[in-house]
CSV table of C-alpha atoms in Angstrom, one decimal:
chain,number,residue,atom,x,y,z
J,1,MET,CA,149.3,50.1,369.8
J,2,THR,CA,153.1,50.5,369.7
J,3,ILE,CA,155.1,49.7,366.5
J,4,THR,CA,158.9,49.6,366.8
J,5,ASN,CA,159.7,48.4,363.3
J,6,HIS,CA,159.6,51.4,361.0
J,7,ARG,CA,159.0,49.1,358.0
J,8,GLU,CA,156.0,47.4,359.5
J,9,GLN,CA,152.8,48.0,357.6
J,10,VAL,CA,150.1,50.2,359.3
J,11,TYR,CA,146.5,50.5,358.2
J,12,GLU,CA,144.3,53.5,358.5
J,13,ARG,CA,140.6,53.9,357.5
J,14,VAL,CA,139.4,57.2,356.2
J,15,GLY,CA,135.7,57.1,355.6
J,16,PRO,CA,135.1,54.2,353.2
J,17,TYR,CA,138.8,54.0,352.1
J,18,ILE,CA,141.6,51.9,353.6
J,19,PHE,CA,145.2,52.9,353.5
J,20,GLN,CA,148.3,50.8,354.0
J,21,PHE,CA,151.7,52.4,354.5
J,22,ALA,CA,155.0,51.8,356.3
J,23,ALA,CA,155.1,52.9,359.9
J,24,GLY,CA,158.1,55.1,359.2
J,25,SER,CA,156.6,56.9,356.3
J,26,PHE,CA,154.5,60.1,356.6
J,27,PHE,CA,150.8,59.8,357.0
J,28,GLN,CA,148.8,62.5,358.9
J,29,ASN,CA,149.1,61.3,362.5
J,30,ASN,CA,146.1,63.2,363.7
J,31,ASN,CA,143.5,60.8,362.3
J,32,SER,CA,140.6,62.7,363.8
J,33,ILE,CA,141.0,65.5,361.1
J,34,LEU,CA,141.3,63.2,358.1
J,35,ILE,CA,137.6,63.0,357.2
J,36,PRO,CA,136.8,66.7,357.9
J,37,LEU,CA,139.9,67.8,356.0
J,38,THR,CA,139.3,65.7,352.9
J,39,GLU,CA,135.6,66.6,352.9
J,40,TYR,CA,136.5,70.3,353.2
J,41,VAL,CA,138.7,70.0,350.1
J,42,LYS,CA,136.1,68.1,348.2
J,43,GLN,CA,133.5,70.8,349.0
J,44,ALA,CA,135.9,73.6,347.9
J,45,ILE,CA,136.5,71.8,344.6
J,46,SER,CA,132.8,71.1,344.0
J,47,THR,CA,132.0,74.8,344.0
J,48,THR,CA,134.5,75.7,341.1
J,49,LEU,CA,133.2,76.4,337.6
J,50,PRO,CA,133.8,74.8,335.3
J,51,LYS,CA,134.0,71.7,337.5
J,52,PRO,CA,137.4,70.0,336.9
J,53,SER,CA,137.3,66.4,335.7
J,54,HIS,CA,141.0,65.6,336.5
J,55,LEU,CA,142.9,65.9,339.9
J,56,VAL,CA,146.6,66.2,340.5
J,57,ASP,CA,147.6,65.3,344.0
J,58,THR,CA,151.1,66.8,344.5
J,59,TYR,CA,153.4,65.3,347.0
J,60,CYS,CA,150.7,62.6,347.3
J,61,GLY,CA,152.5,60.3,349.8
J,62,SER,CA,150.4,57.2,350.0
J,63,GLY,CA,147.5,58.8,348.1
J,64,LEU,CA,145.3,60.4,350.8
J,65,PHE,CA,143.8,63.2,348.7
J,66,GLY,CA,143.9,61.4,345.3
J,67,ILE,CA,142.0,58.4,346.7
J,68,THR,CA,139.5,60.2,349.0
J,69,LEU,CA,138.6,62.7,346.3
J,70,SER,CA,138.6,60.2,343.4
J,71,SER,CA,134.8,60.0,343.3
J,72,GLU,CA,134.6,63.6,342.1
J,73,PHE,CA,137.0,63.0,339.1
J,74,GLU,CA,137.3,61.0,335.9
J,75,LYS,CA,141.0,60.6,336.4
J,76,VAL,CA,143.5,61.2,339.3
J,77,ALA,CA,147.3,61.6,339.1
J,78,GLY,CA,149.5,61.5,342.2
J,79,VAL,CA,153.0,63.0,342.1
J,80,GLU,CA,155.6,62.1,344.7
J,81,ILE,CA,159.4,62.0,345.0
J,82,SER,CA,159.5,58.9,347.3
J,83,SER,CA,159.4,55.7,345.3
J,84,ASP,CA,158.2,53.9,348.5
J,85,SER,CA,155.3,56.3,348.8
J,86,ILE,CA,154.4,55.8,345.2
J,87,LYS,CA,154.4,52.0,345.7
J,88,ALA,CA,152.0,52.5,348.7
J,89,ALA,CA,149.7,54.8,346.7
J,90,LYS,CA,149.5,52.2,344.0
J,91,VAL,CA,148.7,49.5,346.5
J,92,ASN,CA,146.1,51.7,348.2
J,93,ALA,CA,144.4,52.6,344.9
J,94,GLU,CA,144.2,48.9,344.1
J,95,MET,CA,142.8,48.0,347.5
J,96,ASN,CA,140.1,50.6,347.0
J,97,GLY,CA,139.2,49.6,343.5
J,98,LEU,CA,140.8,52.6,341.9
J,99,GLY,CA,143.7,51.2,339.9
J,100,GLU,CA,142.2,52.0,336.5
J,101,LYS,CA,141.3,55.6,337.5
J,102,THR,CA,144.6,56.6,339.0
J,103,GLU,CA,148.1,57.1,337.9
J,104,TRP,CA,151.0,57.5,340.4
J,105,LEU,CA,154.2,59.3,339.1
J,106,CYS,CA,157.5,59.2,340.9
J,107,GLY,CA,159.8,62.2,340.7
J,108,LYS,CA,160.1,65.8,341.5
J,109,ALA,CA,156.8,67.6,340.9
J,110,GLU,CA,158.5,70.3,338.9
J,111,ASP,CA,159.9,67.7,336.5
J,112,ILE,CA,156.6,65.8,336.1
J,113,PHE,CA,154.3,68.8,335.7
J,114,GLY,CA,155.5,69.4,332.1
J,115,GLY,CA,154.3,66.0,331.0
J,116,LEU,CA,150.9,66.0,332.5
J,117,PRO,CA,149.0,67.7,329.6
J,118,GLU,CA,150.0,64.7,327.4
J,119,LYS,CA,148.4,62.4,329.9
J,120,GLY,CA,145.1,64.4,329.7
J,121,PHE,CA,145.7,66.7,332.6
J,122,GLU,CA,145.5,70.0,330.8
J,123,GLY,CA,144.6,73.3,332.5
J,124,GLY,CA,141.0,73.7,331.5
J,125,LYS,CA,139.8,70.5,333.1
J,126,SER,CA,142.3,69.9,335.9
J,127,CYS,CA,142.9,71.1,339.4
J,128,VAL,CA,145.8,70.6,341.9
J,129,VAL,CA,145.8,69.9,345.6
J,130,VAL,CA,149.1,70.9,347.2
J,131,ASP,CA,150.3,71.2,350.8
J,132,VAL,CA,150.9,74.8,351.7
J,133,SER,CA,154.5,74.1,352.8
J,134,LEU,CA,155.3,72.9,349.3
J,135,SER,CA,153.2,75.4,347.3
J,136,SER,CA,156.1,77.7,346.4
J,137,THR,CA,157.7,74.8,344.4
J,138,ILE,CA,154.4,74.3,342.4
J,139,LEU,CA,153.2,77.9,341.9
J,140,ARG,CA,155.2,78.4,338.7
J,141,PHE,CA,153.0,75.8,337.0
J,142,ARG,CA,149.9,77.7,337.7
J,143,ILE,CA,149.5,78.8,334.1
J,144,SER,CA,149.1,75.2,332.8
J,145,LEU,CA,146.9,74.0,335.8
J,146,PRO,CA,145.0,77.0,337.0
J,147,GLN,CA,142.8,75.6,339.8
J,148,PHE,CA,144.8,75.2,343.0
J,149,PHE,CA,143.6,74.0,346.3
J,150,ILE,CA,146.2,74.7,348.9
J,151,VAL,CA,145.9,72.6,352.1
J,152,SER,CA,147.5,73.5,355.4
J,153,VAL,CA,147.4,71.3,358.5
J,154,VAL,CA,149.1,72.9,361.4
């Protein structure tokens, strides 16, 4: 299928989850890796002790990790600088029945991280998923959120 309007909505299924996003926005274009990638991260998180109950999906885009990993957590927060991506993440969470379990925050991750403990995302029960290309921006917050899962898709 060819889409020429960058604002047109595209749909992608990842396992039991459905995602909607604008054609011109970022979403992993190699869809054959989406399930293995998200399952790999889920497995890595499940082996940590104590098991975290809260997930922070940094630079969450339309919510890929936050939504696909949500079954493992009591609460999920997604952080993203693009307001359009945050809107898409909220729509995707609602479409997948996760509106009550998720919170999507628009702004720079370094500005938002300071307020996460007040929202229940304190270090002892939370972990962070971050793209390796963005990890240097986040690493200074490691003290407050000690469990990091850095993802790289090359």
